[in-house]
Every structure is written in structure tokens, then in C-alpha cells.
Amino acid sequence: MTLSIQRVALLATLVALCVIVLGAYVRLSHAGLGCPDWPGCYGHITWPAQSQEIDSANLNFPERPVETHKAWKEMAHRYLAGALVLLVVLINFLAWKPAQRYQNLKLPAALILILILLQAALGMWTVTLKLLPMVVTAHLMGGMTTFALLLWFAMKSSRPGRYNPSNTIRKLRPAIIAGLAVLIVQIFLGGWTSANYAALACPDFPSCQNSWWPQADYSEGFRIQREIGVDYEGGVLDMDARVAIHWSHRIWAVVTFVFLSILSFRLLRTPVLQRAGLALMALLITQVSLGISNIVFYLPISVAVLHNGMAAVLLAMLIWLLFRSSPQRY
């Protein structure tokens, strides 16, 4: 049976989503430095498990004793990311074959390969630069971008011939693009909140620190460049800076909810996209509920991981809508 580039792309898209969710679990369970070296773990291909291996690792890395429950999580994430790299390489092999049907898939495949290699470098720097917030956030955004591009690639490889959306659907394209931009900003703010350990800076809801305009240090909270060599695990910012980050994420969540709700209502008024409108609204309400639950229930890891995963699903929904409203030519 001929290996289908579409099936490989769909599998890679699913794996990319799993990498995002597992990465969130690793980060939120404070296992990002569960292995202080890269690409191995305390000098092992897997992680130290036997008492002799643990003793040797502790001797070689006295500044960070082995915590097996963190090390295996970090390595599982690396293995899954490695599998994604191999799938992207396979996509490129299939796309660049001389007999490949879709010649215009070559450059997108190469772009995804370059991006996934950059992601690998960011993964390494996340460890070697000790969870530097700028690198951690860039790694998250790179993962989301890889997932989005793989989804677009999978959809593009499945549509033969020429496709032109109706005028009604085409008119929605600017609103979809704007909604996607709003969502991307919110995902960045969420990543910056997590990277700086600011998720619980506002422990009350809907106010923050019992105020509707809390004391906050925005210049410090959003200072991108930080000192290299510092261990950023647990965060280093004072409370005012963390409040600035958290409150910005929460305020932009309102903007995102309003904007995407309007888009959802417009979809509901378009006969062929009514189900998409309902799906978008359901995803939006679920995501907001998870965000509120993170605060009310003091950041339970299961809810926090679902919140990260739902952000990726919302992104996928908007990428699908963008594709649905885009003319395609082969």
C-alpha cells in the first residue's frame, strides 16, 4: 500500500498536539529541569532508575539531585518530540519525491522541518538556560505554530483540484484572520504567565488582589531580556510583576471571548457553517470555564493541562475556518 502523505501529516498533527499537552504537564508538574542535561538525562539515554545509576548521577550533578518522578516525565516528552521530528522528516521525503502529486507541498514541508529543528534547539536551551522565560515561551509558541502548520498541511494535501469558497464564506475571512490574531496574543500571554509562574498571582476571581485595578509592575513583568545563568524554576519576579502578567492574561481573555463570540454568531448565521459556529462557542465556553477553575481551585494540574490543550484545539478550529475560507489552487 502506498504511504499517503496526508495520513502521515494527520498522524504528525496528532502527535504535535500530544507533545503540546505533555509539555504542559511537564512544565506544570515542575519537571522541566527533571533532566539537567540534554539530550540525555544525567548522562543516560533514558533516566537513572537503579540505585547505582542514581548515586552516580548525584555525584556528577550535585547541584540537582535525581528526582525520578520528574526525570521520566521530561524524557517521555523528549521521546515524543523526537518521534514528531521523524514524522516531519518522512513528510519531507514524501513531498520531495519526483513523482509526488502535489508539487506545491515541497516548500511548506521544508518550512515545517526547519521549524521543528528550531523547536529542538529551543527544547535544549530550555534546559541549558534553566527555564529562561523568553525561551520557555518561545518553545510553547513554536509548538503551537508547528501544530497549526501541520494541520494546514494535512488539510491542503487532502484537497485535490481547484476550490473556491462561496462569497458568504469568503466575506468571513477577515474576521477569521482577526480572531486568529487575537487568539495568538492570548496564547502568548498564557505561555508568559506559565513561564513566569504567575498563574496564582491573582488568587481571587473576578477581581485580582481584591481590586479591579491591582497594583502591578508591567515594565518588569514584560521585560523580555533576562540574565542568563539564573535558575528560573519557580520564578524570580516579585508579586507586582507577576500580577501584571496574570492580570494582562485575564483582561485579554475577556477580549478574546468577546471577539470569538462575535465570530461564532456570524458563523451561526451562515447556513453551511452553523455547526462550526456551535463548535467554536462550545470550545470557547469550555476554555473560559477551565481558566476560571484554575483560579478558583488553585491550579489543579489536570485542569491546567486541559487549559493548555484546549488552547491548541481552539487554534485548530480557527486554522480550519481559515482554510475553509481560503481559495486553493493546485
CSV table of C-alpha atoms in Angstrom, one decimal:
chain,number,residue,atom,x,y,z
A,1,MET,CA,0.0,0.0,0.0
A,2,THR,CA,1.3,3.4,-1.0
A,3,LEU,CA,2.2,5.6,2.0
A,4,SER,CA,-0.1,8.6,1.9
A,5,ILE,CA,1.4,12.0,2.8
A,6,GLN,CA,-2.0,13.1,4.1
A,7,ARG,CA,-2.1,10.2,6.6
A,8,VAL,CA,1.4,10.9,7.8
A,9,ALA,CA,0.6,14.6,8.1
A,10,LEU,CA,-2.6,13.8,10.1
A,11,LEU,CA,-0.6,11.5,12.4
A,12,ALA,CA,2.1,14.2,12.8
A,13,THR,CA,-0.6,16.7,13.7
A,14,LEU,CA,-2.0,14.4,16.4
A,15,VAL,CA,1.5,13.7,17.8
A,16,ALA,CA,2.2,17.5,17.8
A,17,LEU,CA,-1.0,18.0,19.9
A,18,CYS,CA,0.2,15.3,22.3
A,19,VAL,CA,3.6,17.0,22.5
A,20,ILE,CA,1.9,20.3,23.5
A,21,VAL,CA,-0.2,18.6,26.1
A,22,LEU,CA,2.6,16.5,27.5
A,23,GLY,CA,4.9,19.6,27.5
A,24,ALA,CA,2.3,21.4,29.6
A,25,TYR,CA,2.1,18.5,32.0
A,26,VAL,CA,5.9,18.5,32.3
A,27,ARG,CA,6.0,22.3,32.9
A,28,LEU,CA,3.1,22.4,35.4
A,29,SER,CA,4.4,19.5,37.4
A,30,HIS,CA,7.8,21.3,37.7
A,31,ALA,CA,9.6,18.7,35.8
A,32,GLY,CA,11.1,21.0,33.2
A,33,LEU,CA,14.6,20.5,34.7
A,34,GLY,CA,13.9,16.9,35.7
A,35,CYS,CA,17.0,16.2,33.5
A,36,PRO,CA,19.7,18.9,33.9
A,37,ASP,CA,21.5,17.9,30.6
A,38,TRP,CA,20.4,17.4,27.0
A,39,PRO,CA,19.6,15.3,25.0
A,40,GLY,CA,20.2,12.5,27.6
A,41,CYS,CA,19.2,12.5,31.3
A,42,TYR,CA,22.1,12.6,33.8
A,43,GLY,CA,24.2,11.1,31.0
A,44,HIS,CA,21.8,8.3,30.3
A,45,ILE,CA,19.7,7.6,27.2
A,46,THR,CA,16.7,7.0,29.4
A,47,TRP,CA,16.9,8.2,33.1
A,48,PRO,CA,18.6,6.9,36.2
A,49,ALA,CA,16.4,4.3,37.8
A,50,GLN,CA,18.7,1.8,39.6
A,51,SER,CA,20.3,2.9,42.9
A,52,GLN,CA,23.8,2.7,41.4
A,53,GLU,CA,22.8,4.9,38.5
A,54,ILE,CA,21.2,7.4,40.8
A,55,ASP,CA,24.3,7.6,43.0
A,56,SER,CA,26.5,8.1,40.0
A,57,ALA,CA,24.1,10.8,38.7
A,58,ASN,CA,24.0,12.6,42.0
A,59,LEU,CA,27.8,12.6,42.1
A,60,ASN,CA,28.1,14.1,38.6
A,61,PHE,CA,25.3,16.6,39.1
A,62,PRO,CA,25.5,17.6,42.8
A,63,GLU,CA,23.6,20.8,42.2
A,64,ARG,CA,20.5,18.9,41.1
A,65,PRO,CA,19.9,15.5,42.7
A,66,VAL,CA,17.9,12.9,40.8
A,67,GLU,CA,14.1,13.1,41.2
A,68,THR,CA,13.0,10.1,39.2
A,69,HIS,CA,9.3,11.1,39.1
A,70,LYS,CA,10.4,14.3,37.3
A,71,ALA,CA,13.1,12.7,35.1
A,72,TRP,CA,10.8,10.2,33.4
A,73,LYS,CA,8.3,12.9,32.5
A,74,GLU,CA,10.9,15.1,30.9
A,75,MET,CA,12.3,12.1,28.9
A,76,ALA,CA,8.9,11.0,27.8
A,77,HIS,CA,8.3,14.4,26.4
A,78,ARG,CA,11.7,14.3,24.6
A,79,TYR,CA,10.9,10.9,23.1
A,80,LEU,CA,7.6,12.0,21.8
A,81,ALA,CA,9.1,15.2,20.4
A,82,GLY,CA,11.8,13.0,18.7
A,83,ALA,CA,9.0,10.9,17.1
A,84,LEU,CA,7.5,14.1,15.8
A,85,VAL,CA,10.8,15.1,14.2
A,86,LEU,CA,11.0,11.7,12.4
A,87,LEU,CA,7.4,12.1,11.1
A,88,VAL,CA,8.3,15.6,9.7
A,89,VAL,CA,11.4,14.1,8.0
A,90,LEU,CA,9.1,11.4,6.5
A,91,ILE,CA,6.7,14.1,5.3
A,92,ASN,CA,9.6,15.9,3.5
A,93,PHE,CA,10.8,12.6,2.0
A,94,LEU,CA,7.3,12.0,0.5
A,95,ALA,CA,6.8,15.7,-0.5
A,96,TRP,CA,10.1,15.9,-2.4
A,97,LYS,CA,9.8,12.6,-4.3
A,98,PRO,CA,9.9,13.2,-8.1
A,99,ALA,CA,6.5,11.6,-8.6
A,100,GLN,CA,4.8,13.5,-5.8
A,101,ARG,CA,1.4,14.6,-6.9
A,102,TYR,CA,1.3,17.9,-5.0
A,103,GLN,CA,4.4,19.8,-6.1
A,104,ASN,CA,3.5,22.9,-4.1
A,105,LEU,CA,3.8,20.9,-0.9
A,106,LYS,CA,7.5,20.9,-1.1
A,107,LEU,CA,8.2,24.3,0.4
A,108,PRO,CA,5.6,24.0,3.2
A,109,ALA,CA,7.2,20.7,4.2
A,110,ALA,CA,10.6,22.2,4.2
A,111,LEU,CA,9.4,25.1,6.3
A,112,ILE,CA,7.9,22.7,8.9
A,113,LEU,CA,11.1,20.8,9.0
A,114,ILE,CA,13.1,23.9,9.7
A,115,LEU,CA,10.6,24.9,12.4
A,116,ILE,CA,10.7,21.5,14.1
A,117,LEU,CA,14.6,21.7,14.2
A,118,LEU,CA,14.4,25.1,15.7
A,119,GLN,CA,11.9,23.7,18.2
A,120,ALA,CA,14.5,21.0,19.1
A,121,ALA,CA,17.1,23.8,19.7
A,122,LEU,CA,14.6,25.7,21.9
A,123,GLY,CA,14.0,22.5,23.9
A,124,MET,CA,17.7,22.2,24.5
A,125,TRP,CA,18.0,25.9,25.5
A,126,THR,CA,15.0,25.5,27.8
A,127,VAL,CA,17.2,23.1,29.8
A,128,THR,CA,20.6,24.6,29.4
A,129,LEU,CA,19.4,28.1,30.2
A,130,LYS,CA,17.4,26.8,33.2
A,131,LEU,CA,13.9,27.7,32.1
A,132,LEU,CA,14.7,31.2,30.9
A,133,PRO,CA,11.1,32.7,30.5
A,134,MET,CA,11.8,34.0,27.0
A,135,VAL,CA,13.0,30.6,25.8
A,136,VAL,CA,10.2,28.7,27.5
A,137,THR,CA,7.5,30.9,26.0
A,138,ALA,CA,9.2,30.8,22.5
A,139,HIS,CA,9.2,27.0,22.8
A,140,LEU,CA,5.5,27.0,23.6
A,141,MET,CA,4.7,29.3,20.7
A,142,GLY,CA,6.9,27.2,18.4
A,143,GLY,CA,5.0,24.1,19.4
A,144,MET,CA,1.7,25.8,18.7
A,145,THR,CA,2.9,27.0,15.3
A,146,THR,CA,4.2,23.6,14.4
A,147,PHE,CA,0.9,22.1,15.2
A,148,ALA,CA,-1.0,24.7,13.2
A,149,LEU,CA,1.2,24.3,10.2
A,150,LEU,CA,0.9,20.5,10.3
A,151,LEU,CA,-2.8,20.8,10.4
A,152,TRP,CA,-2.9,23.2,7.5
A,153,PHE,CA,-0.5,20.9,5.6
A,154,ALA,CA,-2.7,17.9,6.2
A,155,MET,CA,-5.8,19.7,5.0
A,156,LYS,CA,-4.0,21.1,2.0
A,157,SER,CA,-2.8,17.6,1.0
A,158,SER,CA,-6.4,16.3,1.1
A,159,ARG,CA,-8.0,18.8,-1.3
A,160,PRO,CA,-7.4,18.0,-4.9
A,161,GLY,CA,-8.2,20.3,-7.8
A,162,ARG,CA,-9.4,23.9,-7.5
A,163,TYR,CA,-11.6,25.1,-4.7
A,164,ASN,CA,-13.3,28.5,-4.4
A,165,PRO,CA,-15.4,29.2,-1.3
A,166,SER,CA,-18.7,30.9,-1.7
A,167,ASN,CA,-18.9,34.7,-1.4
A,168,THR,CA,-20.6,34.3,2.0
A,169,ILE,CA,-17.8,32.2,3.4
A,170,ARG,CA,-15.1,34.4,1.8
A,171,LYS,CA,-16.6,37.5,3.5
A,172,LEU,CA,-15.9,35.9,6.9
A,173,ARG,CA,-12.1,35.5,6.1
A,174,PRO,CA,-11.0,38.9,7.5
A,175,ALA,CA,-12.9,38.2,10.8
A,176,ILE,CA,-11.4,34.8,11.0
A,177,ILE,CA,-7.9,36.2,10.5
A,178,ALA,CA,-8.5,38.9,13.1
A,179,GLY,CA,-9.8,36.2,15.5
A,180,LEU,CA,-6.8,34.1,14.9
A,181,ALA,CA,-4.5,37.1,15.7
A,182,VAL,CA,-6.4,37.8,19.0
A,183,LEU,CA,-6.1,34.1,20.0
A,184,ILE,CA,-2.4,34.0,19.3
A,185,VAL,CA,-1.8,37.0,21.6
A,186,GLN,CA,-3.8,35.2,24.3
A,187,ILE,CA,-1.8,32.0,23.9
A,188,PHE,CA,1.4,34.1,24.2
A,189,LEU,CA,0.1,35.7,27.4
A,190,GLY,CA,-0.8,32.3,28.7
A,191,GLY,CA,2.7,31.0,28.0
A,192,TRP,CA,4.3,34.0,29.5
A,193,THR,CA,2.1,33.6,32.6
A,194,SER,CA,3.2,30.0,33.0
A,195,ALA,CA,6.9,30.6,32.2
A,196,ASN,CA,7.0,33.3,35.0
A,197,TYR,CA,4.9,31.2,37.5
A,198,ALA,CA,2.3,33.9,37.6
A,199,ALA,CA,-0.8,31.7,37.4
A,200,LEU,CA,-1.7,32.2,41.0
A,201,ALA,CA,-0.7,35.9,41.3
A,202,CYS,CA,-4.4,36.7,41.4
A,203,PRO,CA,-5.9,34.1,43.7
A,204,ASP,CA,-9.4,35.7,43.7
A,205,PHE,CA,-12.0,35.9,40.9
A,206,PRO,CA,-13.2,38.0,39.2
A,207,SER,CA,-11.1,40.7,40.9
A,208,CYS,CA,-7.3,40.5,41.5
A,209,GLN,CA,-5.8,41.0,44.9
A,210,ASN,CA,-9.3,42.2,45.9
A,211,SER,CA,-9.1,45.1,43.4
A,212,TRP,CA,-10.4,45.8,39.9
A,213,TRP,CA,-7.1,47.6,39.1
A,214,PRO,CA,-4.5,45.9,41.2
A,215,GLN,CA,-1.0,47.2,41.9
A,216,ALA,CA,1.2,45.9,39.2
A,217,ASP,CA,4.6,46.4,37.6
A,218,TYR,CA,4.1,46.0,33.9
A,219,SER,CA,7.6,47.1,32.8
A,220,GLU,CA,9.2,44.4,35.0
A,221,GLY,CA,6.6,41.8,34.2
A,222,PHE,CA,7.0,42.1,30.5
A,223,ARG,CA,10.8,42.6,30.4
A,224,ILE,CA,11.8,40.0,27.8
A,225,GLN,CA,15.6,40.0,28.3
A,226,ARG,CA,16.7,38.4,31.5
A,227,GLU,CA,20.0,37.4,33.0
A,228,ILE,CA,21.4,34.1,31.7
A,229,GLY,CA,22.7,31.6,34.2
A,230,VAL,CA,20.0,32.1,36.8
A,231,ASP,CA,17.7,29.2,37.7
A,232,TYR,CA,14.2,30.4,36.8
A,233,GLU,CA,12.4,27.4,38.2
A,234,GLY,CA,9.7,28.6,40.4
A,235,GLY,CA,10.0,32.2,39.1
A,236,VAL,CA,12.1,35.1,40.2
A,237,LEU,CA,9.7,38.0,39.8
A,238,ASP,CA,8.2,39.9,42.7
A,239,MET,CA,4.4,39.8,43.2
A,240,ASP,CA,3.7,43.1,41.5
A,241,ALA,CA,5.4,41.9,38.3
A,242,ARG,CA,3.5,38.6,38.4
A,243,VAL,CA,0.2,40.4,39.0
A,244,ALA,CA,0.9,42.5,35.8
A,245,ILE,CA,1.4,39.3,33.8
A,246,HIS,CA,-1.6,37.5,35.2
A,247,TRP,CA,-4.0,40.4,35.0
A,248,SER,CA,-3.0,41.1,31.4
A,249,HIS,CA,-3.8,37.5,30.5
A,250,ARG,CA,-7.1,37.7,32.3
A,251,ILE,CA,-8.1,41.0,30.6
A,252,TRP,CA,-7.1,39.8,27.2
A,253,ALA,CA,-9.2,36.6,27.9
A,254,VAL,CA,-12.2,38.9,28.0
A,255,VAL,CA,-11.2,40.5,24.7
A,256,THR,CA,-10.7,37.0,23.2
A,257,PHE,CA,-14.0,35.7,24.4
A,258,VAL,CA,-16.0,38.7,23.1
A,259,PHE,CA,-14.2,38.7,19.7
A,260,LEU,CA,-14.6,35.0,19.1
A,261,SER,CA,-18.2,35.0,20.4
A,262,ILE,CA,-19.0,37.6,17.7
A,263,LEU,CA,-17.3,35.4,15.1
A,264,SER,CA,-19.3,32.4,16.4
A,265,PHE,CA,-22.6,34.3,16.0
A,266,ARG,CA,-21.6,35.2,12.4
A,267,LEU,CA,-20.9,31.6,11.7
A,268,LEU,CA,-24.3,30.6,13.1
A,269,ARG,CA,-25.9,33.0,10.6
A,270,THR,CA,-24.0,31.2,7.7
A,271,PRO,CA,-26.0,28.0,6.9
A,272,VAL,CA,-23.1,25.8,5.8
A,273,LEU,CA,-21.1,26.9,8.9
A,274,GLN,CA,-23.7,26.7,11.7
A,275,ARG,CA,-22.1,23.6,13.2
A,276,ALA,CA,-18.7,25.3,13.2
A,277,GLY,CA,-20.3,28.2,15.0
A,278,LEU,CA,-21.7,25.9,17.7
A,279,ALA,CA,-18.4,24.1,18.0
A,280,LEU,CA,-16.5,27.3,18.4
A,281,MET,CA,-18.8,28.6,21.0
A,282,ALA,CA,-18.7,25.3,22.9
A,283,LEU,CA,-14.9,25.3,22.8
A,284,LEU,CA,-14.8,29.0,23.9
A,285,ILE,CA,-17.1,28.4,26.9
A,286,THR,CA,-15.1,25.3,27.9
A,287,GLN,CA,-11.8,27.2,27.8
A,288,VAL,CA,-13.1,30.1,29.8
A,289,SER,CA,-14.5,27.6,32.4
A,290,LEU,CA,-11.2,25.9,32.7
A,291,GLY,CA,-9.4,29.2,33.1
A,292,ILE,CA,-11.7,30.2,35.9
A,293,SER,CA,-11.4,26.8,37.5
A,294,ASN,CA,-7.6,27.2,37.5
A,295,ILE,CA,-8.1,30.2,39.8
A,296,VAL,CA,-11.0,29.0,42.0
A,297,PHE,CA,-9.5,25.6,42.6
A,298,TYR,CA,-5.9,26.8,43.0
A,299,LEU,CA,-4.4,25.5,39.8
A,300,PRO,CA,-5.1,21.7,39.8
A,301,ILE,CA,-2.7,20.2,37.4
A,302,SER,CA,-5.4,18.2,35.4
A,303,VAL,CA,-7.4,21.4,34.8
A,304,ALA,CA,-4.2,23.4,33.9
A,305,VAL,CA,-3.1,20.8,31.4
A,306,LEU,CA,-6.6,20.7,29.8
A,307,HIS,CA,-6.5,24.5,29.6
A,308,ASN,CA,-3.3,24.3,27.6
A,309,GLY,CA,-4.7,21.6,25.4
A,310,MET,CA,-7.9,23.4,24.8
A,311,ALA,CA,-5.9,26.5,23.6
A,312,ALA,CA,-4.4,24.2,20.9
A,313,VAL,CA,-7.9,22.9,20.0
A,314,LEU,CA,-9.2,26.5,19.7
A,315,LEU,CA,-6.2,27.3,17.5
A,316,ALA,CA,-7.0,24.2,15.3
A,317,MET,CA,-10.6,25.4,15.0
A,318,LEU,CA,-9.6,28.8,13.7
A,319,ILE,CA,-7.0,27.2,11.3
A,320,TRP,CA,-9.7,25.0,9.9
A,321,LEU,CA,-12.0,28.0,9.4
A,322,LEU,CA,-9.2,29.9,7.7
A,323,PHE,CA,-8.6,27.0,5.4
A,324,ARG,CA,-12.3,26.7,4.7
A,325,SER,CA,-12.5,30.3,3.6
A,326,SER,CA,-9.3,30.2,1.5
A,327,PRO,CA,-9.2,29.6,-2.3
A,328,GLN,CA,-6.9,26.7,-3.0
A,329,ARG,CA,-5.1,26.1,-6.3
A,330,TYR,CA,-3.0,23.1,-7.4
